[in-house]
CSV table of C-alpha atoms and ligand atoms in Angstrom, one decimal:
chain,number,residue,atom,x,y,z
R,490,UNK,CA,-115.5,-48.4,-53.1
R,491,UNK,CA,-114.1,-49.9,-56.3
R,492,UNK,CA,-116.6,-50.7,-58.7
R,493,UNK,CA,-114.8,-53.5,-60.3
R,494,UNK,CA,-117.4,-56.8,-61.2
R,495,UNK,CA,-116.6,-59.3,-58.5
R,496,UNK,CA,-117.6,-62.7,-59.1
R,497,UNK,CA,-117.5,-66.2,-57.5
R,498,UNK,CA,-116.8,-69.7,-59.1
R,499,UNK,CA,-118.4,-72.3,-57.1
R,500,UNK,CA,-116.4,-75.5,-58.4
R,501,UNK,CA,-113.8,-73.0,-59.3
R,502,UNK,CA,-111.6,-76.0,-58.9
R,503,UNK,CA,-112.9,-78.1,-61.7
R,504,UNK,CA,-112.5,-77.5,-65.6
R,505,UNK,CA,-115.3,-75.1,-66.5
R,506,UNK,CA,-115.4,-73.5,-63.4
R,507,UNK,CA,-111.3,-72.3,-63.6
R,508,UNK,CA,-112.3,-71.5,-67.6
R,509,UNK,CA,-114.7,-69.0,-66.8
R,510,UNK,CA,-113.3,-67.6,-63.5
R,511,UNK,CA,-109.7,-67.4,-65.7
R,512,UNK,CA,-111.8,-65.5,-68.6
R,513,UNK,CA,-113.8,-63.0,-66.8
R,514,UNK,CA,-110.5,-62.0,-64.7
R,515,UNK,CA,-108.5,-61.5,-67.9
R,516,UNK,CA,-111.8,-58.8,-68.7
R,517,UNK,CA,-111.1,-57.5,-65.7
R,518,UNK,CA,-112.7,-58.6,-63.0
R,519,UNK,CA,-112.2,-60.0,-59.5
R,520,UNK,CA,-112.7,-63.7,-59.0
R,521,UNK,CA,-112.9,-65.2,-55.8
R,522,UNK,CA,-112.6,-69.5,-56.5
R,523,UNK,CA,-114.7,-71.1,-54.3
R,524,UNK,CA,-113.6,-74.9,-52.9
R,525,UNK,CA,-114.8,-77.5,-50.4
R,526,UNK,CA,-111.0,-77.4,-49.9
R,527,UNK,CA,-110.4,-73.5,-49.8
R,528,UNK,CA,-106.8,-74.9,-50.3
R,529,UNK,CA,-107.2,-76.7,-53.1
R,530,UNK,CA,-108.7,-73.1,-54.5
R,531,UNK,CA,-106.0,-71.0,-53.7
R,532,UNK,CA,-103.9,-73.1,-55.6
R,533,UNK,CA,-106.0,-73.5,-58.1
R,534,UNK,CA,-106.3,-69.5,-57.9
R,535,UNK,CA,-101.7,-69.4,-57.4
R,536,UNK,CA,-101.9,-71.6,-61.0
R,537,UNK,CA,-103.7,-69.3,-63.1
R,538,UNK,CA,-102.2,-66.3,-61.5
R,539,UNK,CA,-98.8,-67.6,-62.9
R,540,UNK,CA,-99.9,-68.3,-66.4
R,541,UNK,CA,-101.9,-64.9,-66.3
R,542,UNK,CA,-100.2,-62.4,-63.6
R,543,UNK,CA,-102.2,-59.2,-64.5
R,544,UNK,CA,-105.8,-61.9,-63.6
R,545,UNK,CA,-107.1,-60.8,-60.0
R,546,UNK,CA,-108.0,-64.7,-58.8
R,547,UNK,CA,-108.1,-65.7,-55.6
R,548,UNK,CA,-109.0,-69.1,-53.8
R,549,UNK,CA,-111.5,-69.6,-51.0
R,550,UNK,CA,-113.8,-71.4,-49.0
R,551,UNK,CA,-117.6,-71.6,-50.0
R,552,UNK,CA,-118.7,-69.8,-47.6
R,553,UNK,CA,-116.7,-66.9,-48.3
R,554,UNK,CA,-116.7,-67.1,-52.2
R,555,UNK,CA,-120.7,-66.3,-51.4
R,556,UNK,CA,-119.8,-63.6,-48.6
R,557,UNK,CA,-117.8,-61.8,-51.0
R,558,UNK,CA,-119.7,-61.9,-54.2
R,559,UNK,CA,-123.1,-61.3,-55.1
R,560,UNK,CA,-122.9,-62.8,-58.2
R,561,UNK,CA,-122.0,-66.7,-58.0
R,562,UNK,CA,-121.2,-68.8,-60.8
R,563,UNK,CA,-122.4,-72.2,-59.4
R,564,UNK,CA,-120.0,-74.7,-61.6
R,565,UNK,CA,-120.2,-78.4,-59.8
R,566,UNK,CA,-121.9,-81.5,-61.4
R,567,UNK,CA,-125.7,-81.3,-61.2
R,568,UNK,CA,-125.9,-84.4,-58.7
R,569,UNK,CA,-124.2,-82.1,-56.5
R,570,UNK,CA,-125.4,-78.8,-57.3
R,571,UNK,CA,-129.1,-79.1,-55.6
R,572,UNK,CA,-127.6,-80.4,-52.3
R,573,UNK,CA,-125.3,-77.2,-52.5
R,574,UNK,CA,-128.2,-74.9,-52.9
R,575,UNK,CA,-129.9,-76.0,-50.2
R,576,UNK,CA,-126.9,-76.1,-48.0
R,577,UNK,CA,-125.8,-72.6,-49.0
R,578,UNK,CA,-129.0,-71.2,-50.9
R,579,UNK,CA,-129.8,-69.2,-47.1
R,580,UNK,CA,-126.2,-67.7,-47.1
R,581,UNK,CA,-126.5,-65.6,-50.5
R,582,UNK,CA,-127.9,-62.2,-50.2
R,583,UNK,CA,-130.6,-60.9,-50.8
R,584,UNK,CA,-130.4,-59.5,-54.5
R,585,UNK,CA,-127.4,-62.3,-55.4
R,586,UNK,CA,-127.7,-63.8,-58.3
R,587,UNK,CA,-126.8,-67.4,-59.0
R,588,UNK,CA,-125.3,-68.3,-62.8
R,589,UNK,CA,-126.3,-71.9,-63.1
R,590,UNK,CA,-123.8,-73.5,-65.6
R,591,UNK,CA,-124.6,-76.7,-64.5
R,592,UNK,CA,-125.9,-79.7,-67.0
R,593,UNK,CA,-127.8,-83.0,-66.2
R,594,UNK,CA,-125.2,-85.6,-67.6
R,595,UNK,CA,-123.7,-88.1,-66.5
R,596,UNK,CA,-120.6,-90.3,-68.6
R,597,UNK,CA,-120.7,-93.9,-67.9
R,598,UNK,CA,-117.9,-95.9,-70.0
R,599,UNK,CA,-117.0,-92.7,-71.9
R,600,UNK,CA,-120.8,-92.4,-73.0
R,601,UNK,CA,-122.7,-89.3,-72.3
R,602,UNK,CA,-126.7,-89.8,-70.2
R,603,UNK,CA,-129.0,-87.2,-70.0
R,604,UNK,CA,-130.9,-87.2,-66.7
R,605,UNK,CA,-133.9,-86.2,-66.7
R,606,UNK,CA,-134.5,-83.7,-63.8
R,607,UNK,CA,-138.1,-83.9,-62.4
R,608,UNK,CA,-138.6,-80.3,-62.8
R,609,UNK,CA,-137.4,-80.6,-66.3
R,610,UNK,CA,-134.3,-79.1,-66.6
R,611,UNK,CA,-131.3,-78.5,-63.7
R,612,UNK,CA,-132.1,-74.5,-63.4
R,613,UNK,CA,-135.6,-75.4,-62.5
R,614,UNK,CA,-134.3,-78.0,-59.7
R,615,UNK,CA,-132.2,-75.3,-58.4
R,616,UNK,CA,-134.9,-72.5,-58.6
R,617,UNK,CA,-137.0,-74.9,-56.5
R,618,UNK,CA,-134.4,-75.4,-54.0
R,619,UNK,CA,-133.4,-71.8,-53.7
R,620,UNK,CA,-134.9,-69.2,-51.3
R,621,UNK,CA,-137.0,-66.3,-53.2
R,622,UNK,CA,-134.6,-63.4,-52.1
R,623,UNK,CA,-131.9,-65.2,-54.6
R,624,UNK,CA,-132.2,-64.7,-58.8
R,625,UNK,CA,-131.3,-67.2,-60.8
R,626,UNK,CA,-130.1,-67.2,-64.7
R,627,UNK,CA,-128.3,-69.5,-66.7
R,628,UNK,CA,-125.8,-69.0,-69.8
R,629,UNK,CA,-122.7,-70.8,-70.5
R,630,UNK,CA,-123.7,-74.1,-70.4
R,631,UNK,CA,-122.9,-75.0,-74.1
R,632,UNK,CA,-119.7,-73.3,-73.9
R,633,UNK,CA,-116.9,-76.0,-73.6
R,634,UNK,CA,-114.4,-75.9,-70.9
R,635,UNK,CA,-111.4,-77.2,-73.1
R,636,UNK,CA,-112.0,-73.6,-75.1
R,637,UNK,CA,-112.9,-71.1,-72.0
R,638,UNK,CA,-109.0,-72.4,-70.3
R,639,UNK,CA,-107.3,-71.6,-73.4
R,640,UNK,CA,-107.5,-67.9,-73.2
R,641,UNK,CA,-105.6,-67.3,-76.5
R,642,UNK,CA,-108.7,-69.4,-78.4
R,643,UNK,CA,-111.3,-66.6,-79.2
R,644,UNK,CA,-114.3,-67.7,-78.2
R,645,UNK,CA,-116.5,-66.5,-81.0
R,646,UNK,CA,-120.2,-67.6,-80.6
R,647,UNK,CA,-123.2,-66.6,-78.9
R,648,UNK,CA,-124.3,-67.2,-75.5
R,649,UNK,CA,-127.8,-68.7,-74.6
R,650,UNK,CA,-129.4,-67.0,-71.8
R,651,UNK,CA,-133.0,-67.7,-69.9
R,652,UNK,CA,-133.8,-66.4,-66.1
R,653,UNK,CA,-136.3,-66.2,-64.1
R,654,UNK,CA,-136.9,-62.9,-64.3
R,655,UNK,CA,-136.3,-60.0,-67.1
R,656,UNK,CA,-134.3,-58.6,-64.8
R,657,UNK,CA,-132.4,-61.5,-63.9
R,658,UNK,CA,-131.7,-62.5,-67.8
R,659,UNK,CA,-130.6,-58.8,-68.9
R,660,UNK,CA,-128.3,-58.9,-65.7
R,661,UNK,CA,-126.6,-62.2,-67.1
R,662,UNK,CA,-126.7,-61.2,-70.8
R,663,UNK,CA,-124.5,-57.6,-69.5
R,664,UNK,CA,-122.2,-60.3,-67.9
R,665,UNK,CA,-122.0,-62.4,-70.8
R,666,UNK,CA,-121.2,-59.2,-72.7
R,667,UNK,CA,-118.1,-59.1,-70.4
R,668,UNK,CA,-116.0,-61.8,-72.2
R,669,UNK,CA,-114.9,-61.1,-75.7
R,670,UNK,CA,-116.1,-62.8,-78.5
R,671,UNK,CA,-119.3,-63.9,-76.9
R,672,UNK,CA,-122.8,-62.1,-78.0
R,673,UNK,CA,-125.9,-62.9,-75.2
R,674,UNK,CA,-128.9,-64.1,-76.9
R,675,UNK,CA,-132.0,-63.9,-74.8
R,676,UNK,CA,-134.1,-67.3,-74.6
R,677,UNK,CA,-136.6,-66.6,-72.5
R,678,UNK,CA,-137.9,-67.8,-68.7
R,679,UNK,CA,-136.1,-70.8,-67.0
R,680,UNK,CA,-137.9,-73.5,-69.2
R,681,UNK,CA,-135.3,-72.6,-72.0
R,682,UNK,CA,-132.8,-74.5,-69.8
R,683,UNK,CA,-135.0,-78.0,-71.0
R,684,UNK,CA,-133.7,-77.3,-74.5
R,685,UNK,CA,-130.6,-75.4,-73.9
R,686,UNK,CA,-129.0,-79.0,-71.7
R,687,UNK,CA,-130.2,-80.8,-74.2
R,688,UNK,CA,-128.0,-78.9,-77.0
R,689,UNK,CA,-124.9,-79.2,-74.9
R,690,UNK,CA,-125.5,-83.3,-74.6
R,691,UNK,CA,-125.8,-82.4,-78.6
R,692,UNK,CA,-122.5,-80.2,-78.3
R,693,UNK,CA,-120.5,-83.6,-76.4
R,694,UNK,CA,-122.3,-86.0,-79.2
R,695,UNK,CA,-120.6,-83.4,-82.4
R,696,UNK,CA,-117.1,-83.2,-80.4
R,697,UNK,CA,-116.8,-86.9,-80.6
R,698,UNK,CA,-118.6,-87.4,-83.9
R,699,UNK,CA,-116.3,-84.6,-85.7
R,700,UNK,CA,-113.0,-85.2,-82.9
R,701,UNK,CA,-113.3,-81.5,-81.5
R,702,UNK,CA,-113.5,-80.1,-78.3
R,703,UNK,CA,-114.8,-76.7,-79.7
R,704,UNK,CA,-118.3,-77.1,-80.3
R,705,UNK,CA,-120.8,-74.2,-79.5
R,706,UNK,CA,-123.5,-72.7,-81.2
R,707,UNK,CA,-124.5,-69.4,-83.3
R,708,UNK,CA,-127.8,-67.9,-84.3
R,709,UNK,CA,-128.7,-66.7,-87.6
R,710,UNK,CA,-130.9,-64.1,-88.4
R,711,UNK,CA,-131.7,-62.6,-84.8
Y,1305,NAP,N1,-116.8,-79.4,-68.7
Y,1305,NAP,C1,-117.5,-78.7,-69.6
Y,1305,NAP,O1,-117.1,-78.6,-70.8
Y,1305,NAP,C2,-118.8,-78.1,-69.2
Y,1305,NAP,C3,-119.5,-77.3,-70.2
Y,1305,NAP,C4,-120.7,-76.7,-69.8
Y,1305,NAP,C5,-121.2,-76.9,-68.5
Y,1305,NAP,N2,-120.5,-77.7,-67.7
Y,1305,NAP,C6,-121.1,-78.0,-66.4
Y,1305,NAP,O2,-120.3,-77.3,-65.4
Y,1305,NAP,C7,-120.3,-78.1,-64.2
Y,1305,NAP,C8,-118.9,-78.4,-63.8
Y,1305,NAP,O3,-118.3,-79.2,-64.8
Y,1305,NAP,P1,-116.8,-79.6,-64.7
Y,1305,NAP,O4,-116.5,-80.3,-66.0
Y,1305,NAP,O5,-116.0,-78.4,-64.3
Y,1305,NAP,O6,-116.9,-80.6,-63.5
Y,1305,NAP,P2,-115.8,-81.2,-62.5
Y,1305,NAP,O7,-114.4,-80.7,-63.0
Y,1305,NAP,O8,-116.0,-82.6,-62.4
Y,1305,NAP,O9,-116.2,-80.5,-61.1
Y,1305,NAP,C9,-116.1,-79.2,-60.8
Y,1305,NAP,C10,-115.9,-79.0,-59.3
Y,1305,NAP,O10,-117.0,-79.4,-58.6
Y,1305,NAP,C11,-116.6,-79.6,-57.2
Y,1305,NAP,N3,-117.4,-80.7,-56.6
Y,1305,NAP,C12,-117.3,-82.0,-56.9
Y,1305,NAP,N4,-118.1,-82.7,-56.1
Y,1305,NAP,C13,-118.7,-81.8,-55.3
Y,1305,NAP,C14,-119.7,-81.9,-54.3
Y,1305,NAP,N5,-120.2,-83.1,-53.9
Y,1305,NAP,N6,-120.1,-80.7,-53.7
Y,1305,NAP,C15,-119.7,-79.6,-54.1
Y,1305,NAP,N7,-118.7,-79.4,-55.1
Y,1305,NAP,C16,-118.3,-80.5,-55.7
Y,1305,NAP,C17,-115.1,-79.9,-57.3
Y,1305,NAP,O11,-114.5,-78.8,-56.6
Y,1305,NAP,P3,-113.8,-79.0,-55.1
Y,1305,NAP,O12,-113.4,-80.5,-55.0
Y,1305,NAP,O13,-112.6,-78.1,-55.2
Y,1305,NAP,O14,-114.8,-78.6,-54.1
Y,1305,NAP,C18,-114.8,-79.8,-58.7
Y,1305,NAP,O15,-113.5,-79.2,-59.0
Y,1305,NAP,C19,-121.2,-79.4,-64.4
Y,1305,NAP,O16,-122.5,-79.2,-64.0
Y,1305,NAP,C20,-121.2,-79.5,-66.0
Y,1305,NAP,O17,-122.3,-80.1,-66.5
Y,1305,NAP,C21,-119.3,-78.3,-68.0
């Protein structure tokens, strides 16, 4: 059996989802795009494949992006993304690990609102919605989607990552280690997440403050 990293996109359709799933294929490994519209995925997947032919991407259904991958990359807006987990949460396996990327804001007339989960942060509303047999870690949601499509714009920053288990973050932070240009830094349990959505909202107010679509973070002295 090939040991190749396989991975799923969840929202693979929609801007950071096809940014991630188009960098980790270029490192080299398989992506499977996961739609409500498992057409709208494989040509999501046909699209990249032409700009980057040596990328293994495909395009599927949800239900088989999570049959075929025990790692899924959950990349939909956070209104949605409870309602998926516990639609879907029953389907991963046991062992999977799900990459929340998601963050709780919400643009109304160009303006961005944070919304304030109950739990605190979206990675604790989705580790209270998911079954225990499923991990759950979170990184790359301060890295913009504009930057992650571009492949030939190197990345160069480092990558927040908290989990809900040791072994959950040092599982994420080897993945993060995957994509060139990217360093993991470990933050710690889930509660992290409170602070880390806050610094993307921070990351949107910068782009428009300094007219970038780059912003990111990096960590001195650690
Ligand atoms: N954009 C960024 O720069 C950025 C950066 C960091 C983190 N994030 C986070 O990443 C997530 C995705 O952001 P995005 O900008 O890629 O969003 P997006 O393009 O608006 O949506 C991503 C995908 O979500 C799917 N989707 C929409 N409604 C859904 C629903 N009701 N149920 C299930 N799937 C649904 C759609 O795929 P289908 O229609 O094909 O199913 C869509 O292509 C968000 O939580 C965001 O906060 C974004």
């Amino acid at each position: 059996m090939s040991d190749q990293l396989r991975l799923g996109v969840i929202g693979g359709t929609g801007a950071e989802g096809r940014g991630l799933a188009l960098r980790f294929a270029i490192a080299g490994a398989a992506v499977t795009l996961g739609s409500r519209e498992p057409a709208r995925a494989r040509e999501a997947a046909a699209h990249l494949r032409r700009q980057h032919p040596q990328a293994h991407i495909e395009g599927a259904s949800h239900e088989d992006a999570i049959a075929q991958n025990d790692i899924v990359i959950l990349a939909i807006p956070f209104v949605h993304a409870g309602p998926w987990v516990e639609a879907h949460g029953r389907a991963l396996a046991a062992g999977a690990l799900v990459v929340d990327v998601t963050v709780p804001v919400v643009f109304e007339g160009g303006r961005p609102r944070f919304v304030e989960p109950a739990e605190g942060s979206a990675a604790e509303h989705l580790r209270a919605r998911l079954p225990e047999h499923v991990a759950l870690a979170c990184a790359f949601k301060t890295l913009p989607a504009r930057m992650l499509q571009n492949a030939d714009v190197a990345l160069d920053c480092d990558e927040f990552v908290c989990g809900d288990s040791p072994a959950s973050r040092q599982r994420l932070a080897a993945l993060v280690e995957r994509l060139p240009g990217l360093r993991p830094v470990d933050a710690g349990p889930l509660e992290a997440a409170r602070i880390l959505e806050r610094m993307t909202l921070l990351a949107i107010m910068l782009n428009k403050r300094y007219k970038s679509h780059d912003a990111r973070f990096r960590v001195l002295g650690v």
